[in-house]
Tab-separated table of C-alpha atoms in Angstrom:
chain	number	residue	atom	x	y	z
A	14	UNK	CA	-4.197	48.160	141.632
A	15	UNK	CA	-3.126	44.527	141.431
A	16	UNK	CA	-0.850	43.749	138.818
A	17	UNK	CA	-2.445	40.954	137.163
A	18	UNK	CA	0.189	37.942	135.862
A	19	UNK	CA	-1.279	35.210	133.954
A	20	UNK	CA	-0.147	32.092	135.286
A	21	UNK	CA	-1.099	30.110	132.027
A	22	UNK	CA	3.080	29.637	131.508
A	23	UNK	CA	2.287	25.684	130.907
A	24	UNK	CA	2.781	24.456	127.426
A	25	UNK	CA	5.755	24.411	125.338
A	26	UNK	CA	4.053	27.810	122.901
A	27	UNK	CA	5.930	30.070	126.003
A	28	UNK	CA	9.005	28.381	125.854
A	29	UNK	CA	9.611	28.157	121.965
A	30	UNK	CA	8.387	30.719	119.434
A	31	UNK	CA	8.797	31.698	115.950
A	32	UNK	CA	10.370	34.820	117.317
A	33	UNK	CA	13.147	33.162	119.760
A	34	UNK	CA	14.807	30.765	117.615
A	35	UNK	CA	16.642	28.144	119.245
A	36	UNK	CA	20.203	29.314	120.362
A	37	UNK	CA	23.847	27.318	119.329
A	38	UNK	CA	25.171	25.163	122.581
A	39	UNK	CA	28.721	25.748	122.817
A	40	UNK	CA	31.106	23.397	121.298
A	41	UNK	CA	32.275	22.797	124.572
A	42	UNK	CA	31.051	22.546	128.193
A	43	UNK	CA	32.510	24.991	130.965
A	44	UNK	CA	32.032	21.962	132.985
A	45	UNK	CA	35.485	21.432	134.895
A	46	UNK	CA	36.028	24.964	135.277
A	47	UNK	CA	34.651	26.629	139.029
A	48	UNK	CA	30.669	26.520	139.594
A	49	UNK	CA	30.975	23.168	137.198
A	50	UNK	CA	27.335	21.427	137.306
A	51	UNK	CA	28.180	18.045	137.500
A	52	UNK	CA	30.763	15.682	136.734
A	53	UNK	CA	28.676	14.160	134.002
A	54	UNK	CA	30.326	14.892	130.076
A	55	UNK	CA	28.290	16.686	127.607
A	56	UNK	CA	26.703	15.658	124.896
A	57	UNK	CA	28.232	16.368	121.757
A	58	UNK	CA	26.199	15.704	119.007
A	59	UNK	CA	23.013	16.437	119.733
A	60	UNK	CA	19.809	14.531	120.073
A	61	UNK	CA	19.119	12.151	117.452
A	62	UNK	CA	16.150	13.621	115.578
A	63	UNK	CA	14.508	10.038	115.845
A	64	UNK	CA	14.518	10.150	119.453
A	65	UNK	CA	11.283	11.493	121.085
A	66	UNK	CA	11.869	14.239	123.235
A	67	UNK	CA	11.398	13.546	127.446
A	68	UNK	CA	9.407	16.301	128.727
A	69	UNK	CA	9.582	16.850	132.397
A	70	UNK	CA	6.406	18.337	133.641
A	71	UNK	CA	6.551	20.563	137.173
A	72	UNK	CA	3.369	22.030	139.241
A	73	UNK	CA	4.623	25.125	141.362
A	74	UNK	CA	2.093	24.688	144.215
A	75	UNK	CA	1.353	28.654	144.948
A	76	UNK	CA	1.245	29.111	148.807
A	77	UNK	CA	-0.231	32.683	149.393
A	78	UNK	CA	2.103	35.393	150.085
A	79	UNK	CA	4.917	33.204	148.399
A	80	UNK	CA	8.136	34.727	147.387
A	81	UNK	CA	8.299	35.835	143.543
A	82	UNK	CA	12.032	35.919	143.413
A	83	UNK	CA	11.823	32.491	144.476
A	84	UNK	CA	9.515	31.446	142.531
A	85	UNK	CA	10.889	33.211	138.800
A	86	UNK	CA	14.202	31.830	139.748
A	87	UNK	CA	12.505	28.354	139.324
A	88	UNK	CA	10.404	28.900	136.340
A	89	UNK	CA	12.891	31.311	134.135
A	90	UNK	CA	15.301	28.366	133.622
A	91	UNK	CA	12.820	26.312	132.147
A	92	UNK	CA	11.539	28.622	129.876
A	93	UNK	CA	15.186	29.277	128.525
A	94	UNK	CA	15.791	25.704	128.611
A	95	UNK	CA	13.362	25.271	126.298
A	96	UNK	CA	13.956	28.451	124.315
A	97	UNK	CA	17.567	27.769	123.780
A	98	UNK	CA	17.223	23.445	122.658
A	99	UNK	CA	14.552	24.299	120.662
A	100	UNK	CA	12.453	21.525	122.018
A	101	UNK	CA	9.702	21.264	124.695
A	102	UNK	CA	12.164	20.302	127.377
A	103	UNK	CA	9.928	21.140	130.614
A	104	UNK	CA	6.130	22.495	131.066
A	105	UNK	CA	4.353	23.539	134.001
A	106	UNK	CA	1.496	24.485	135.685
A	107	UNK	CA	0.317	26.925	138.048
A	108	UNK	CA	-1.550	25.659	140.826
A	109	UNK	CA	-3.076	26.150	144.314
A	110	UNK	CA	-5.900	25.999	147.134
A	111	UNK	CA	-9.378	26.860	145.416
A	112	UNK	CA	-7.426	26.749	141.887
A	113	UNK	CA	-8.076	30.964	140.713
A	114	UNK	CA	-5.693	33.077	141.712
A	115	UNK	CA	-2.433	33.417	144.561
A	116	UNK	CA	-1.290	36.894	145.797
A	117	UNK	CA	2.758	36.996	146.780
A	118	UNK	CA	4.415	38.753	149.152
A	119	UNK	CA	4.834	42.045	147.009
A	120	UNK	CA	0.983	42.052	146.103
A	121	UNK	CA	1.433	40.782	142.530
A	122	UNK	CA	-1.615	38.337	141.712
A	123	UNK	CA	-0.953	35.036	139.668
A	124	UNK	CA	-3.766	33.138	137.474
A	125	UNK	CA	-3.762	29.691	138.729
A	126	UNK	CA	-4.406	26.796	136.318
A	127	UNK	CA	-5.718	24.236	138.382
A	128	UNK	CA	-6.768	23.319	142.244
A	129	UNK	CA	-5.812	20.494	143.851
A	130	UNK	CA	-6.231	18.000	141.752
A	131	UNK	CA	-4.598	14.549	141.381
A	132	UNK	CA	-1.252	14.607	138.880
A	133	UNK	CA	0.794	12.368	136.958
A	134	UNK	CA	3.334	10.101	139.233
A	135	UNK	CA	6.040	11.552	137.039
A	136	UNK	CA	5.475	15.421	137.662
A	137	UNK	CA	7.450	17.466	140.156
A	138	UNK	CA	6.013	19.401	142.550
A	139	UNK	CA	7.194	22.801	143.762
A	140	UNK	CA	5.963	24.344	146.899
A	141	UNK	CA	6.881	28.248	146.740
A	142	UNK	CA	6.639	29.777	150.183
A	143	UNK	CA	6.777	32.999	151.878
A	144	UNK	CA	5.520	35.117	154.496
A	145	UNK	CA	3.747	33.604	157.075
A	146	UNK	CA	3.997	30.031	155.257
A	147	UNK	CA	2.633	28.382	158.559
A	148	UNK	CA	-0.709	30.553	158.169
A	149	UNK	CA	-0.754	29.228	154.326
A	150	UNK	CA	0.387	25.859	154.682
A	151	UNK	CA	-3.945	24.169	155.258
A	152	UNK	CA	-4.676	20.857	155.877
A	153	UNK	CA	-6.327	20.347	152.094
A	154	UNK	CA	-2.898	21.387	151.008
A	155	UNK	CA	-0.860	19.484	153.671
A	156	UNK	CA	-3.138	16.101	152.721
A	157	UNK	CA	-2.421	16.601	148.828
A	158	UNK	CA	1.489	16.999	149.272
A	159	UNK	CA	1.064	13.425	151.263
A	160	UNK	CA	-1.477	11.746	148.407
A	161	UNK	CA	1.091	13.387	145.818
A	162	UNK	CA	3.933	12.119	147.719
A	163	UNK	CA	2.451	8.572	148.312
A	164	UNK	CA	1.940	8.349	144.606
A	165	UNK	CA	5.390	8.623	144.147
A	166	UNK	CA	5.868	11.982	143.057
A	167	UNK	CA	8.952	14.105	143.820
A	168	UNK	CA	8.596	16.805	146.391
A	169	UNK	CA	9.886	19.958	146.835
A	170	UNK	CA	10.059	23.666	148.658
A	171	UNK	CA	11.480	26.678	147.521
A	172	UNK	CA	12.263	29.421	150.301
A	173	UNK	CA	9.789	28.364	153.102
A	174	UNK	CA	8.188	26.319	150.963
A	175	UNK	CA	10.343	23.924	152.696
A	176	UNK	CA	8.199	24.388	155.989
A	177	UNK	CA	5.382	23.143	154.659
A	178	UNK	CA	6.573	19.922	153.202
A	179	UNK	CA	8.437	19.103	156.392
A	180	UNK	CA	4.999	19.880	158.131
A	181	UNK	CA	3.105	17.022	155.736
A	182	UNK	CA	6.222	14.474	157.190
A	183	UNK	CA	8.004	14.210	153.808
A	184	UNK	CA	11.319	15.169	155.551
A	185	UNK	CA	11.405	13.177	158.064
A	186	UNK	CA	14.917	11.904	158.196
A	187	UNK	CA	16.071	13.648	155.235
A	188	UNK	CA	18.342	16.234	154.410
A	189	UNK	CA	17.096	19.781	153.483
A	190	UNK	CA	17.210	23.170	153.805
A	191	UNK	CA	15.162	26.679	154.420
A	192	UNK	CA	16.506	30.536	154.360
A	193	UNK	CA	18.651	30.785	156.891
A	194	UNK	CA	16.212	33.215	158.542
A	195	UNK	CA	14.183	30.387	159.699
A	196	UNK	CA	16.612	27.615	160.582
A	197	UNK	CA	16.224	28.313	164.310
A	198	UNK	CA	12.596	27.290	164.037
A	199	UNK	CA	12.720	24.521	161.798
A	200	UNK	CA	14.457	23.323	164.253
A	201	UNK	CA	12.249	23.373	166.924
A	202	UNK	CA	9.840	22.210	164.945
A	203	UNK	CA	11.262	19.746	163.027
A	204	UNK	CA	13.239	17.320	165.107
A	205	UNK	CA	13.319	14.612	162.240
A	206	UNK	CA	14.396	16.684	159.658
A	207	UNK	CA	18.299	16.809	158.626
A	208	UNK	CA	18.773	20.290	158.285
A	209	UNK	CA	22.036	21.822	156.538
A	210	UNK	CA	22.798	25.631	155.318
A	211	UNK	CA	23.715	24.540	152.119
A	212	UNK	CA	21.682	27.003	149.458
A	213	UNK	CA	19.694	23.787	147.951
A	214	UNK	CA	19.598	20.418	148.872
A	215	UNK	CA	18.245	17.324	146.646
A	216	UNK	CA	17.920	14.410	148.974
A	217	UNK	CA	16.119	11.410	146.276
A	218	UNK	CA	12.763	12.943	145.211
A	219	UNK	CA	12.922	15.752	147.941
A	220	UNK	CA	14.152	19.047	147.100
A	221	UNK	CA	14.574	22.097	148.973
A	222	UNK	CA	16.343	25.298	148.116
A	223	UNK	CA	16.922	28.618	150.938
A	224	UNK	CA	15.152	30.708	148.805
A	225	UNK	CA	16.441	34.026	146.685
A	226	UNK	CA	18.460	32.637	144.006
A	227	UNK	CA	18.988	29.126	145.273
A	228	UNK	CA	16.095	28.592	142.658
A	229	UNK	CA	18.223	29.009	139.924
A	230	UNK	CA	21.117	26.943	141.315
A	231	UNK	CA	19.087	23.973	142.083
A	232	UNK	CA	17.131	24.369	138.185
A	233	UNK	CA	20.717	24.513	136.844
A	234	UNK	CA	21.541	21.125	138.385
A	235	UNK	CA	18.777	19.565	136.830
A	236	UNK	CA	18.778	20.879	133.872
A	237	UNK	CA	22.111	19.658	133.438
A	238	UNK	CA	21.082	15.801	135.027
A	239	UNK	CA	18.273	15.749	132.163
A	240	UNK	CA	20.370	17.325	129.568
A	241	UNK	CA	23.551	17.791	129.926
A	242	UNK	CA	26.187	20.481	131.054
A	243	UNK	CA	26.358	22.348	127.817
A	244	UNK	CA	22.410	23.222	128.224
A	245	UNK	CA	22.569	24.073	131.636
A	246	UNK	CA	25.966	26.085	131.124
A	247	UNK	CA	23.900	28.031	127.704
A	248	UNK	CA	20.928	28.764	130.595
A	249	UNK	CA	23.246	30.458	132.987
A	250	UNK	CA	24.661	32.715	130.602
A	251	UNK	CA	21.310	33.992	129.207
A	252	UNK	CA	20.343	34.739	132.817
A	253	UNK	CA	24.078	36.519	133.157
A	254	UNK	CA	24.289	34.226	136.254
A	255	UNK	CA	28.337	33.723	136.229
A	256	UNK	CA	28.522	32.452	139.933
A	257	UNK	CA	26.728	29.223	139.564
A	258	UNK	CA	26.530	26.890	142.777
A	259	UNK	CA	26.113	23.754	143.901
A	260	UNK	CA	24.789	22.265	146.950
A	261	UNK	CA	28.262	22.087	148.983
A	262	UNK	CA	28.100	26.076	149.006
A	263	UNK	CA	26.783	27.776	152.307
A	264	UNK	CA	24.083	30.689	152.060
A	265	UNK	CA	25.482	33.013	154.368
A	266	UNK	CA	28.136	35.340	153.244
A	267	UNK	CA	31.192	35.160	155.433
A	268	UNK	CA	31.610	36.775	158.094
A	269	UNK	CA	34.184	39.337	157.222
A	270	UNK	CA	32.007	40.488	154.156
A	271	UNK	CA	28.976	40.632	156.734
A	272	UNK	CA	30.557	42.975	159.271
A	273	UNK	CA	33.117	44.626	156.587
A	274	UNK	CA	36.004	44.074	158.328
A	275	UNK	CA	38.923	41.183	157.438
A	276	UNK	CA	40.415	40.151	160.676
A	277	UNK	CA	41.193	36.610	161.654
A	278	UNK	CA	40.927	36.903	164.979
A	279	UNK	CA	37.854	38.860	164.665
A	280	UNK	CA	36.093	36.660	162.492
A	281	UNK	CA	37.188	33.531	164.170
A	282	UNK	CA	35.806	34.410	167.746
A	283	UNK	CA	32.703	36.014	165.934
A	284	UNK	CA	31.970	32.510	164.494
A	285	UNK	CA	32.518	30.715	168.236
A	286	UNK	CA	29.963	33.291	169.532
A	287	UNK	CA	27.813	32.533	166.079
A	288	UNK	CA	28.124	28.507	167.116
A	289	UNK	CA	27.538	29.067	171.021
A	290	UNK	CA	24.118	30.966	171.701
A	291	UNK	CA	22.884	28.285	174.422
A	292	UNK	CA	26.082	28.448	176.243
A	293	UNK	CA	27.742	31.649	176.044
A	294	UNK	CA	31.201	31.721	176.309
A	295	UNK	CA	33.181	33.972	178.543
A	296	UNK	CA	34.834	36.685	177.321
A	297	UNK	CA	38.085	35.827	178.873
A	298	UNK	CA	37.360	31.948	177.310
A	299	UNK	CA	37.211	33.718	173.815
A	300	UNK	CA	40.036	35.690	174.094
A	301	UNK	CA	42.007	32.728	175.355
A	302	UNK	CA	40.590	30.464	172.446
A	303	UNK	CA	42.574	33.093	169.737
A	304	UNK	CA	45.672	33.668	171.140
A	305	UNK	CA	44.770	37.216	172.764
A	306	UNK	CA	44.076	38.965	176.157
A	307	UNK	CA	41.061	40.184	177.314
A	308	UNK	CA	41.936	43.416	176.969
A	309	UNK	CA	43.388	43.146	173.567
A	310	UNK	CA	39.788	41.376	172.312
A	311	UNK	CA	37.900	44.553	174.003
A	312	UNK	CA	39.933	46.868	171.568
A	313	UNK	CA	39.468	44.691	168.800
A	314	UNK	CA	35.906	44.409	169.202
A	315	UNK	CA	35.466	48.579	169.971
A	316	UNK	CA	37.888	49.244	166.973
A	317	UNK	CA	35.916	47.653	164.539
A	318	UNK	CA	32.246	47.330	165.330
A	319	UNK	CA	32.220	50.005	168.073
A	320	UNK	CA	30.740	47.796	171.168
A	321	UNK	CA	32.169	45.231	173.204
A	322	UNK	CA	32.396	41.726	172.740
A	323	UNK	CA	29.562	41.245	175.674
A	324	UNK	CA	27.477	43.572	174.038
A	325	UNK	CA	27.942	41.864	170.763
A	326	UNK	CA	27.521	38.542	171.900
A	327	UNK	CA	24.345	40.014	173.440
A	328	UNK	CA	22.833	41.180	170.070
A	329	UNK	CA	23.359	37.997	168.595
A	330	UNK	CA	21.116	36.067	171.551
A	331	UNK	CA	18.872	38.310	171.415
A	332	UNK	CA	18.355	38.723	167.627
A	333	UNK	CA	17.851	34.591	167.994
A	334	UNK	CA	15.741	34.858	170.752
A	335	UNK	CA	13.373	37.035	168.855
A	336	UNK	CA	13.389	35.302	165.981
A	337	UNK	CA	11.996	32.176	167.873
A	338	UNK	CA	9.513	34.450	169.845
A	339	UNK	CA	8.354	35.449	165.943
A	340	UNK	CA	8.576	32.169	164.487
A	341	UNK	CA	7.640	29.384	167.327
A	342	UNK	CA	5.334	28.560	169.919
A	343	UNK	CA	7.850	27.909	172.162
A	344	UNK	CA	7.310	29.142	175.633
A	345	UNK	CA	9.664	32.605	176.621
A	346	UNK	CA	11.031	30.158	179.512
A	347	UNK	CA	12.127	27.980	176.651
A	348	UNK	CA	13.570	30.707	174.161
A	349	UNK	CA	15.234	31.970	177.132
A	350	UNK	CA	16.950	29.263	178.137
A	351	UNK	CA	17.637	28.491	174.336
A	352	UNK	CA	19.330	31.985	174.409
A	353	UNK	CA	21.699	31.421	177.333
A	354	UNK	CA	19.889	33.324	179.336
A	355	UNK	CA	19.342	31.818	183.119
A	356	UNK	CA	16.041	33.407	183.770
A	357	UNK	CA	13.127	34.759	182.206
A	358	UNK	CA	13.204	37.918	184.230
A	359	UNK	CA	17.073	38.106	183.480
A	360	UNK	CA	16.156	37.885	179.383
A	361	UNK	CA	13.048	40.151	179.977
A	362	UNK	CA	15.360	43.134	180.993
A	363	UNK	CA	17.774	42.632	178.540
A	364	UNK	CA	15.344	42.094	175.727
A	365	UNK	CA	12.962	45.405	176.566
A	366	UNK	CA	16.955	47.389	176.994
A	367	UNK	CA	17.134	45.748	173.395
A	368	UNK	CA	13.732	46.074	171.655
A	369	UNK	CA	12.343	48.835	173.619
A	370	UNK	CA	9.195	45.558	174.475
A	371	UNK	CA	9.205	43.070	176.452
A	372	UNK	CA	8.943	38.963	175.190
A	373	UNK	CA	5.959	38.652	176.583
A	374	UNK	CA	4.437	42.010	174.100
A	375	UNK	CA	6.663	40.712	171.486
A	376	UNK	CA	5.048	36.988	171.058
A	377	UNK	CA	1.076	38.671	171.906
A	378	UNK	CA	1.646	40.942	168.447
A	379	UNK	CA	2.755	38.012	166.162
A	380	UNK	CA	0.536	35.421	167.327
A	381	UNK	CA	1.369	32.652	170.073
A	382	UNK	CA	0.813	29.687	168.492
A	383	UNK	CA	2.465	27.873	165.628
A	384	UNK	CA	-0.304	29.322	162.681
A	385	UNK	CA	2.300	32.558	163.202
A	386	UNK	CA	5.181	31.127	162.531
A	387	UNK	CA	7.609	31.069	160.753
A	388	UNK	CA	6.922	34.846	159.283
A	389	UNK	CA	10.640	35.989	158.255
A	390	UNK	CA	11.236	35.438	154.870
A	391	UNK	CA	12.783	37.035	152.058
């Protein structure tokens, strides 16, 4: 059975109640100390009781299948924003395509509170993507983002929520991001698009954040741009998030905590093979490029990860090249050739050695053309 969510968050009676009283700011911001917010100072004294509260209203647009982690990662902040002032800081609103109801990935259904329906210049939107965001992304939704957008609204995408709003043109020559998952794609498919790694990205009235957690990041930042650092700082601790980051920090985790092993040389030729899928480098070139022989890089390799550099360097094309096979309509001659590989029959062996398929069996069960793509998300 369904687990059934009401959606009906908006309005400041879920934010403040009788039985959450509002919680003391600290005297004192944590602001210049690591994860800081922003550079702005906190307000000391409060709000002047006169002063009518500025409530920022947001509409998470529901794609189906979106990511819940995502998507709570936006809408918890708010809540304890509100929760914690005292005040009705934020509301928002559930909404999406036909205006009922939107399934996410893990099968939980959310009560939508309204369609597509014209909103207020001021509000924010919030498109929370998923799994096959392509599939869900429909031209009544891709012609409101560009009404909403025209009407001066600001835009974003959580996880590959990102996809779609680059899809309606509203990143062209912006900066943004997506889960790193899908950054090959975008890619391809976005020429226009400035694309970084960064975990969220606020470019004007575009957002974007890589999904996971990067919610809670990016909410953080504005929280503390419409309130200060104190509130933001008081909302990180109720959601025991310690590690708070900005957009200058990287999704990824390194590369030695990726492959559990803290060797410089290791990790440094790791991230030229990481940098240099189209052109492979020679193993000899690598070995050269960090001080070592050939030899000496072939026992560093088997020592730690158990296969050769080659055969490493092989994974890595080939986990790209099926990525793009998954997530594109780009012809196998193309992700090929995007791969470093010189032929198709050449990356047709080596892919089938790989994944037990071949491209060709790989691309006919996701779909060949773009409505497939991109379907790797967290």
């Amino acid at each position: 059975m369904r687990a059934r969510l009401p959606g009906t968050f908006h309005g400041t009676q879920h934010g403040i109640s009788a039985a959450a009283p509002a919680l003391p700011l600290p005297a004192t911001a944590r602001g210049r100390e690591a994860g800081s917010l922003s550079q702005k100072p906190a307000p000391r004294g409060g709000r002047d009781k006169a002063e009518p509260v500025r409530t920022r209203r947001f509409i998470f647009l529901l794609l189906e299948r979106f990511t819940m982690l995502s998507f709570a990662g936006a809408i918890e902040p708010l809540r304890i924003a509100n929760r914690v002032s005292g005040q009705p800081l934020y509301t928002w609103k559930l909404a999406g395509e036909g205006g009922h109801e939107a399934v996410c990935s893990n099968g939980a259904a959310f009560r939508l509170d309204m369609g597509l329906d014209e909103i207020d210049r001021e509000d924010t939107v919030l498109v929370c993507g998923g799994i096959d965001v392509a599939e869900a992304t429909t031209r009544p939704i891709l012609n409101w983002l560009r009404r909403e957008a025209r009407r001066g609204a600001s835009i974003g995408g959580l996880c590959t929520g990102a996809w779609a709003v680059a899809k309606a043109g509203l990143l062209d020559g912006r900066r943004a991001t997506i889960h790193w998952e899908n950054q090959d794609s975008f890619l391809e498919e976005f020429e226009e698009v400035k694309l970084t790694k960064s975990v969220f990205v606020v470019d004007g009235n575009r957002l974007s954040t890589a999904g996971g957690t990067a919610s809670i990041d990016l909410m953080l930042k504005l929280i503390a741009e419409d309130h200060g650092e104190d509130l933001a700082n008081t909302v990180a601790d109720q959601l025991i998030y310690s590690a708070i980051r900005t957009d200058q920090d990287t999704q990824r985790l390194s590369i030695p905590t990726r492959i559990g092993v803290r060797h410089p040389k290791l990790s440094q030729v790791i991230q030229m093979m990481e940098a240099s899928i189209e052109e492979p480098i020679s193993p000899a070139d690598l070995a050269e490029d960090v001080g070592m022989s050939t030899r000496q890089l072939e026992r560093l390799f088997r020592r730690y990860l158990n296969r050769s550099p080659k055969r490493y360097y092989m994974e890595l094309r080939l986990q790209k090249a099926r990525n793009l096979l998954m997530q594109t309509d780009m012809s196998v001659i193309n992700v090929a050739l995007a791969c470093g590989f010189a032929s198709p029959s050449h990356f047709s062996k080596c892919y089938r050695a790989h994944y037990a398929t071949t491209p060709y069996r790989e691309r006919g069960s996701h779909g060949s053309s773009p409505s497939a793509a991109p379907r790797l998300s967290i």
